[in-house]
XYZ file of C-alpha atoms in Angstrom:
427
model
C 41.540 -107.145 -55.146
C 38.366 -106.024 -53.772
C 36.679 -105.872 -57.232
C 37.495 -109.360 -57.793
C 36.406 -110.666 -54.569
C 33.009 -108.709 -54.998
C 32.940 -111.034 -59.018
C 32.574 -114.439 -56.778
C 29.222 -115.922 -56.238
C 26.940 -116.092 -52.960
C 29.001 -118.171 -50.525
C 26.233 -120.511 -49.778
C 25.301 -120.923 -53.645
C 28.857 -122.186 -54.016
C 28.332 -124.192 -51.308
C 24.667 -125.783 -52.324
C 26.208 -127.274 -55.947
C 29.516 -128.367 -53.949
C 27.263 -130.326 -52.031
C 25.379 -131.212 -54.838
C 28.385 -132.578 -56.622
C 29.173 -134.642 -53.546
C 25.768 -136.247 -53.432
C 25.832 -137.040 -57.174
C 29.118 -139.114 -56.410
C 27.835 -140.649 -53.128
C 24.725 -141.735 -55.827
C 27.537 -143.755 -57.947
C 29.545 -144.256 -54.959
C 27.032 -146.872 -53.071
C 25.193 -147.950 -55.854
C 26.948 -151.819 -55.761
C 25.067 -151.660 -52.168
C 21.290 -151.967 -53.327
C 22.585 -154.235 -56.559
C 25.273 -156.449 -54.704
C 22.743 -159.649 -54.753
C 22.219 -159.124 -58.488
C 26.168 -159.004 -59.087
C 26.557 -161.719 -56.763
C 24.119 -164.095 -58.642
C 24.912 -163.233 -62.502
C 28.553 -163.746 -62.381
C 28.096 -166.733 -59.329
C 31.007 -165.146 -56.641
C 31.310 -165.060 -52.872
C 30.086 -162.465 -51.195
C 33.590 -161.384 -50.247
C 34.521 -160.651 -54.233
C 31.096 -158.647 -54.575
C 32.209 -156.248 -51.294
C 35.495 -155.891 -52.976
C 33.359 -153.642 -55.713
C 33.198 -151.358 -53.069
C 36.739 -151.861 -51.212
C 38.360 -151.276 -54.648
C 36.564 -147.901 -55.025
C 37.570 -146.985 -51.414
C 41.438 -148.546 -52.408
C 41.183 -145.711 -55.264
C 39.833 -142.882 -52.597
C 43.088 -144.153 -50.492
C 45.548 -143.902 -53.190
C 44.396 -140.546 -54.589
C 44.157 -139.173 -50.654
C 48.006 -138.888 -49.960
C 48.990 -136.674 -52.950
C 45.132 -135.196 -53.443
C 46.208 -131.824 -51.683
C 49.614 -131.136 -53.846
C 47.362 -131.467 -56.671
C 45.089 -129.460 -55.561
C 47.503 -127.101 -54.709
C 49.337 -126.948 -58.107
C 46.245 -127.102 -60.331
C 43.626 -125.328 -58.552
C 40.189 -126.306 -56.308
C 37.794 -125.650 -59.342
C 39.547 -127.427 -61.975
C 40.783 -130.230 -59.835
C 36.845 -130.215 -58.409
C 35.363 -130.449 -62.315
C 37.601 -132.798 -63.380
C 36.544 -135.229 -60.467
C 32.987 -135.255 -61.521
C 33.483 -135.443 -64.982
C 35.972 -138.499 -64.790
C 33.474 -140.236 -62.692
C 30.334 -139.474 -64.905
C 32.838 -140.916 -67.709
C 33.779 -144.636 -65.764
C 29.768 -145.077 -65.213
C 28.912 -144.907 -68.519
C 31.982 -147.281 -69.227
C 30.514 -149.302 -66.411
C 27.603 -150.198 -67.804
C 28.882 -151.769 -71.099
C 31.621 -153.520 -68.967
C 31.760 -156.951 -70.377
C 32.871 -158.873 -67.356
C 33.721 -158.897 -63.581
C 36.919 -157.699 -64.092
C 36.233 -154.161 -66.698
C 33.334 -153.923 -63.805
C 36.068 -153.596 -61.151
C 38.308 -151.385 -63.227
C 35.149 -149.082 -63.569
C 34.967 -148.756 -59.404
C 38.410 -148.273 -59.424
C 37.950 -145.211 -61.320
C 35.185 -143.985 -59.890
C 37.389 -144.544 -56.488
C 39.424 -141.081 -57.542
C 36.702 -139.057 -57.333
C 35.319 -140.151 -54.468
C 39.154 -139.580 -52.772
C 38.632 -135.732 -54.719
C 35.259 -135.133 -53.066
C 36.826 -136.275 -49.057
C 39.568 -133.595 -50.346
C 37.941 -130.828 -52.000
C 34.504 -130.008 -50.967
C 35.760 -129.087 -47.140
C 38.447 -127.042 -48.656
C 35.673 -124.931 -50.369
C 33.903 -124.710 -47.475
C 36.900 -123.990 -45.412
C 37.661 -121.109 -47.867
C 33.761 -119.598 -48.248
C 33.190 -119.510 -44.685
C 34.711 -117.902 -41.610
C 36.006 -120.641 -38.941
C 32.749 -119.378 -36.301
C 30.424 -119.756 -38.752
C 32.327 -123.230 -40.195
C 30.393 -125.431 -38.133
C 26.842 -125.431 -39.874
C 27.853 -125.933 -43.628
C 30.406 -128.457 -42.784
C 27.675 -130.102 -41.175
C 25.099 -129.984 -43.912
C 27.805 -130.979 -46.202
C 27.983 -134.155 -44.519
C 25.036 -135.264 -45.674
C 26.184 -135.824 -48.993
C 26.987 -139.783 -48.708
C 23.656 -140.362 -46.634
C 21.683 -138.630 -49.337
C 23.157 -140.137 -52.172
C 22.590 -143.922 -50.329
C 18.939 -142.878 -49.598
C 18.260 -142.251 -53.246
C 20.352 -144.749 -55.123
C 18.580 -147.350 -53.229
C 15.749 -146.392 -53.610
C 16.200 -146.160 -57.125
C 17.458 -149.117 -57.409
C 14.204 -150.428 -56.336
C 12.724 -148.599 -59.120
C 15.114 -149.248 -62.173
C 16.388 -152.797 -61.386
C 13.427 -154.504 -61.814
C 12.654 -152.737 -65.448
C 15.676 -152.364 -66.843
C 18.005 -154.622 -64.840
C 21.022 -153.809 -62.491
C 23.216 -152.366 -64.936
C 20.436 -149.317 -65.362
C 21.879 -147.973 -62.424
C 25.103 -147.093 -63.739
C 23.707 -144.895 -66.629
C 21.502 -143.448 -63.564
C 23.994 -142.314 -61.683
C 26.046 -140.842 -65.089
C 22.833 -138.569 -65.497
C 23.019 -137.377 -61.733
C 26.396 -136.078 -62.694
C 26.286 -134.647 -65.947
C 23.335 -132.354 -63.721
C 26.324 -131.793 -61.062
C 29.122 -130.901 -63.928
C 27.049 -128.182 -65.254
C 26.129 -126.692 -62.151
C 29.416 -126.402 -60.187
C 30.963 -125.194 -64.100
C 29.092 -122.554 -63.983
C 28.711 -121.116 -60.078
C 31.606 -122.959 -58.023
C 34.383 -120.146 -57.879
C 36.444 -120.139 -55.225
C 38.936 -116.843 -53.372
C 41.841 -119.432 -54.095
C 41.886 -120.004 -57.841
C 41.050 -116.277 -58.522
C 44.537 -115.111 -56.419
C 46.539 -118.320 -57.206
C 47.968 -116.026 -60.665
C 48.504 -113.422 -58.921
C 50.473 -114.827 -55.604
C 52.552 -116.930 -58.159
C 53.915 -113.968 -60.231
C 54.516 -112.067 -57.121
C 56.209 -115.295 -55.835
C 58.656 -114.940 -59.045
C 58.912 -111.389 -59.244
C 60.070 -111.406 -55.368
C 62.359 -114.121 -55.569
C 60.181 -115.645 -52.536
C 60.512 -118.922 -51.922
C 57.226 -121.645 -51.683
C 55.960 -122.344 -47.885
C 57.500 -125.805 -47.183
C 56.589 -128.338 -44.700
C 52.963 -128.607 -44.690
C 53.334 -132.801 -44.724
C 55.379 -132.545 -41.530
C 52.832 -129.812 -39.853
C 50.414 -132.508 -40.032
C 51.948 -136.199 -39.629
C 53.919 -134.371 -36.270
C 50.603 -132.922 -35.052
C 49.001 -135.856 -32.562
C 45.697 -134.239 -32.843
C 45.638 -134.271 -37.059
C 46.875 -137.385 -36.740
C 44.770 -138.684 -34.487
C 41.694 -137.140 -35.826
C 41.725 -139.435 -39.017
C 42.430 -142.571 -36.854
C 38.766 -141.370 -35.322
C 37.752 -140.919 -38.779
C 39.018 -144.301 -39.806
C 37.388 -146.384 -37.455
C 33.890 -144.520 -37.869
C 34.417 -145.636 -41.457
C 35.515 -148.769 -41.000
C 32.169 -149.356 -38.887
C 29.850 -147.751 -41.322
C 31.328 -149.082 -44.148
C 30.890 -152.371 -42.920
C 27.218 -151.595 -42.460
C 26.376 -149.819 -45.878
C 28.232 -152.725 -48.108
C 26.522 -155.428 -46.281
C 23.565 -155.091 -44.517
C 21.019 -155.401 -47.426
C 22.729 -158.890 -47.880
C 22.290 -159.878 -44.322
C 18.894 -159.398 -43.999
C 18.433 -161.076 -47.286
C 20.740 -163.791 -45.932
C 19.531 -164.339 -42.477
C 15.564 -162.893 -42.283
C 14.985 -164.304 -45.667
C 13.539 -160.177 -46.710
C 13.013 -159.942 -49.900
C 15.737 -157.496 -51.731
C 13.532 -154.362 -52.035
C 12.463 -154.403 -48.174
C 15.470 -155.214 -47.416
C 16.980 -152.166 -49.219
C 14.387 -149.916 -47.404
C 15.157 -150.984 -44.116
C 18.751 -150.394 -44.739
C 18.501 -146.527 -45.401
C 15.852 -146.161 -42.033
C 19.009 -144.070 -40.562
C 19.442 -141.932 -43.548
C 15.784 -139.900 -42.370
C 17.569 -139.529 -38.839
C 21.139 -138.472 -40.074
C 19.985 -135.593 -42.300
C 17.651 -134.522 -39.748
C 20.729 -134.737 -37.510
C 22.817 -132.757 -39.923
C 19.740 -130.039 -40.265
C 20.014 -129.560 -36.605
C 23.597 -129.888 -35.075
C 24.984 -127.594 -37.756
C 23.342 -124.787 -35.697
C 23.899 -126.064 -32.424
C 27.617 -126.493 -33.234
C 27.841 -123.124 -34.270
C 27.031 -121.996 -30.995
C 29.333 -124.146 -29.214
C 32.835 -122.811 -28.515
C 35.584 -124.435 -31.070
C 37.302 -125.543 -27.435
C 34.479 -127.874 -26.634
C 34.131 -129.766 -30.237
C 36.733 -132.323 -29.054
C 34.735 -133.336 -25.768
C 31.413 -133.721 -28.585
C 33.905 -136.019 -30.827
C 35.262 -138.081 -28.349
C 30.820 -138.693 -27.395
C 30.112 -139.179 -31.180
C 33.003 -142.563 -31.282
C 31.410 -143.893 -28.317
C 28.058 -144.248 -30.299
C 29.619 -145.522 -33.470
C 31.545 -148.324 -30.800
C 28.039 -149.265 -29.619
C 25.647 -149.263 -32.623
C 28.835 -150.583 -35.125
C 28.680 -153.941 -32.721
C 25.575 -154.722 -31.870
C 23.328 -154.041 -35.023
C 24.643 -157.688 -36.393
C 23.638 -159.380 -32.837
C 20.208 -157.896 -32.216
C 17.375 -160.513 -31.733
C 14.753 -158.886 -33.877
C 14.504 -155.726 -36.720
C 13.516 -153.369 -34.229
C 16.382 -153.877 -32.245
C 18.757 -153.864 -35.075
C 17.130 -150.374 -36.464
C 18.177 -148.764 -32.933
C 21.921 -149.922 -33.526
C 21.963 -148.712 -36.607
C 20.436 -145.400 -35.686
C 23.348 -145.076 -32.719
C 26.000 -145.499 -35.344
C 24.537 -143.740 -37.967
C 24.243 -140.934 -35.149
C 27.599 -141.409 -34.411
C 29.101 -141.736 -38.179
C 26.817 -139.087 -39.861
C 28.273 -136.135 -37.136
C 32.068 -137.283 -36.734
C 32.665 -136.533 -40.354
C 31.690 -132.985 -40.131
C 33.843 -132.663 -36.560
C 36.610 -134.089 -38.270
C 36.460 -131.980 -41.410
C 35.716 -128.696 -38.919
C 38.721 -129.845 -36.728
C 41.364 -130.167 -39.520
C 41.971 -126.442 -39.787
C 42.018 -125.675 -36.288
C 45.229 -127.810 -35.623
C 47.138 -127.163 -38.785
C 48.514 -123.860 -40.709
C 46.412 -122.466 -43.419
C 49.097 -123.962 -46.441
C 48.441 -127.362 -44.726
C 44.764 -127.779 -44.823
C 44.503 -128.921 -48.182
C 47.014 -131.611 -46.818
C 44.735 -132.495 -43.683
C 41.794 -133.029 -45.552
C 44.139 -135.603 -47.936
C 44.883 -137.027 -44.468
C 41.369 -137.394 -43.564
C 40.878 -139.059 -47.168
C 43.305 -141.446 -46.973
C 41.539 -142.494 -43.496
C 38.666 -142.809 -44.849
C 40.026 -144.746 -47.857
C 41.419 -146.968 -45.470
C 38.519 -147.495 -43.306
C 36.535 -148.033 -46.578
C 38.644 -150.654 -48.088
C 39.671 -152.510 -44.824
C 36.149 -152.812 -43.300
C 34.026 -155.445 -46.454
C 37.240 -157.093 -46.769
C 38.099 -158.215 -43.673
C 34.563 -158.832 -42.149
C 33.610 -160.368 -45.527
C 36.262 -163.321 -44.782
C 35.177 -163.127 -41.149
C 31.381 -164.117 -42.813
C 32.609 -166.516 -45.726
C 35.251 -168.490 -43.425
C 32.828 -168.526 -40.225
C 29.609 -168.284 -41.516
C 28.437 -166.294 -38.996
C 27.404 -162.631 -39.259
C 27.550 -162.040 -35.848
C 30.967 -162.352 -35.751
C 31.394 -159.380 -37.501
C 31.237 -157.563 -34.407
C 34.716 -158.154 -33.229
C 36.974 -156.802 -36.182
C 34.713 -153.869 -35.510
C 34.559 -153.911 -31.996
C 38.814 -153.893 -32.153
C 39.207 -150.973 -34.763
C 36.568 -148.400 -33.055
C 37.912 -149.186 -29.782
C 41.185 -147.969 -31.147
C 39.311 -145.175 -32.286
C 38.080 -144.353 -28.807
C 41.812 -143.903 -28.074
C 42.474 -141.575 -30.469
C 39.658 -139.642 -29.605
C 40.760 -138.953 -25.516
C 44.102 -137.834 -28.023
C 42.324 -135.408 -29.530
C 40.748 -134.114 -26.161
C 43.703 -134.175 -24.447
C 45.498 -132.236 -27.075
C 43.404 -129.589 -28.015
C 40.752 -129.119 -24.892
C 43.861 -128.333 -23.462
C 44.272 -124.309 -23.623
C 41.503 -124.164 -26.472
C 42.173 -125.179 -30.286
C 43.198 -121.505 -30.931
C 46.462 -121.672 -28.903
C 46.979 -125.325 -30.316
C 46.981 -123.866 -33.909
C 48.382 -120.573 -34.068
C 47.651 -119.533 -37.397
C 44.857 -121.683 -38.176
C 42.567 -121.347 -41.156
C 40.271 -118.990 -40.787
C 38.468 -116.605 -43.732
C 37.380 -113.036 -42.887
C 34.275 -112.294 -43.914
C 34.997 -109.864 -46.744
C 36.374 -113.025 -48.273
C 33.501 -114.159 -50.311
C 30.347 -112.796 -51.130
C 28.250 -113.151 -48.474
């Protein structure tokens, strides 16, 4: 066993194309966010039908969330993990000879799966390279995947739209991929895949039976549970933000659509400097005290989610969207980190589905409903209250989560808890 443990690669190279992977998703993922005006015009819809390009994508992530971890669990992380990439390289390229509106949204749809794949599978690698003490920092960087891939879609968007019109982006976004595919084929190996052969025919041999009941560890644990209600709301906030906030300063400041795009990813230069940082800092911070820094984090996403579409000026506006994106880019690694310190290892992969489907929700739920809130009232502003409602909720969930695992410490909360030793991977 030792021998094969020694044949994996570098636990951090595994986890740089991981994260690479993710990013190249998050690339096709928010795409429809710097060429929403362009949709909007050439096919002559509301701007309720051009968010739905991105709620049907996060629809996809929610469907795929719920039974993401059995199939991870039958079929393996790395082959699940490929195949996630590959099928979404596939539905851009099918994208961008889509006819019509309608093949368009199929396209999202499908690209939705492996966005649900990448919520699911990239904390489970990290979960499994690193030990829970040292969990912290690369779950931390690896939330930077979705703010990276915003910062340079749009920006490419800027570049590519006006010479080869919106569509280019599609085919854009297929190259960043086929880049990702080859990379995690040939170094993402994970402990998992390598023993799953060898646990199963001792399984048989044995006669022992497979560990049952991972769904019900997790939907009768208040703090898993309650964790992706957090993580739902900061989604629901953000999401809100990243599908529509070009359009509203188009809409209501009259900036034209490339400023308007760069002022829209201001917050991405703060969040990854946030997730360069905190990763460290959380590392050093006892797992105990992580809830007390969540419940902080939904307090910021409450205030910035509200009042960025209410500020009098852009100044004002870039603050609120720096408080949320404080809040949103650092919940997502807590919540990913916190998973496995509430639930048994055999229900991780489950937790992070969990998370997913929050996420999904949050997604999905946030450009619909404020969307109508904008087309029936005309007023942006207005926005403020679905999201003022939903993160509130979330604020609840989050003195939950204190309550239930500040308690005692997460280690008594979670007896048997992930955790990976450090002969576990190369280090």
């Amino acid at each position: 066993m030792q021998e094969t443990r020694s044949s994996l690669p570098n636990r951090w190279l595994v986890f740089v194309v991981a994260v690479i992977g993710s990013i190249c998703v998050a690339v096709s993922w928010f795409k429809i966010t710097g060429t929403m005006v362009f949709i909007k015009g050439e096919y002559g819809i509301d701007i309720t039908t051009a968010g739905s390009l991105m709620s049907i994508t996060a629809l996809a992530n929610l469907l795929i969330a719920l039974p993401g971890g059995s199939i991870v669990s039958k079929f393996g992380v790395r082959k699940v993990w490929l195949f996630g990439i590959a099928w979404c390289l596939a539905f851009n390229v099918l994208g961008y000879f889509a006819p019509d509106f309608t093949t368009l949204a199929i396209t999202r749809f499908c690209e939705g799966i492996s966005v649900g794949f990448v919520f699911i599978i990239a904390p489970v690698i990290i979960t499994e390279a690193f030990p829970a003490e040292k969990r912290g920092l690369p779950m931390t960087l690896w939330s930077i995947w979705s703010t990276v891939g915003t910062l340079i879609i749009l920006n490419l968007c800027n570049v590519f739209t006006p010479l080869f019109g919106w569509r280019s982006n599609w085919l854009v976004a297929a190259a960043f991929l086929a880049v990702a595919l080859v990379l995690n084929f040939l170094f993402c190996k994970v402990q998992s895949d390598m023993d799953k052969s060898v646990k199963n025919a001792e399984a048989k041999q044995n006669g022992a039976p497979k560990k049952k009941g991972a769904w019900g560890a997790c939907l009768r644990n208040p703090a898993c549970v309650c964790i992706c209600i957090v993580f739902f709301a900061a989604i629901f906030a953000f999401n809100v933000y990243t599908s529509y906030y070009p359009t509203f300063l188009q809409s209501t400041l009259g900036i034209p659509s490339a400023d308007a795009n760069s002022i829209s990813t201001v917050h991405t230069y703060w969040m990854i400097f946030l997730c360069l940082t905190f990763g460290f800092a959380l590392n050093k911070i006892a797992n105990k005290h992580h809830p007390k820094i969540f419940l902080t984090l939904t307090f910021f996403v409450v205030a910035g989610g509200t009042l960025m579409w209410n500020m009098p000026s852009i100044p004002l506006d870039i603050v609120a969207i720096l408080l949320c994106g404080t809040g949103m880019q650092l919940i997502g690694p807590m919540a990913h980190n916190l998973v496995p310190d509430t639930v048994a290892p055999h229900a991780v992969p489950i937790g992070m589905g969990m998370l997913s489907f929050a996420s999904g929700l949050g997604s999905m739920l946030g450009p619909v409903i404020c969307g109508q809130v904008v087309d029936a009232t005309g007023s942006w502003g207005l926005m403020a209250v679905p999201v003022g409602i939903v993160a509130l909720t979330g604020i609840a969930a989050a003195i939950v989560v204190l309550r239930k695992m500040y308690k005692g410490g997460t280690a008594q909360l979670a007896e048997g808890a992930a955790a990976v030793k450090e002969g576990g991977v190369a280090a």
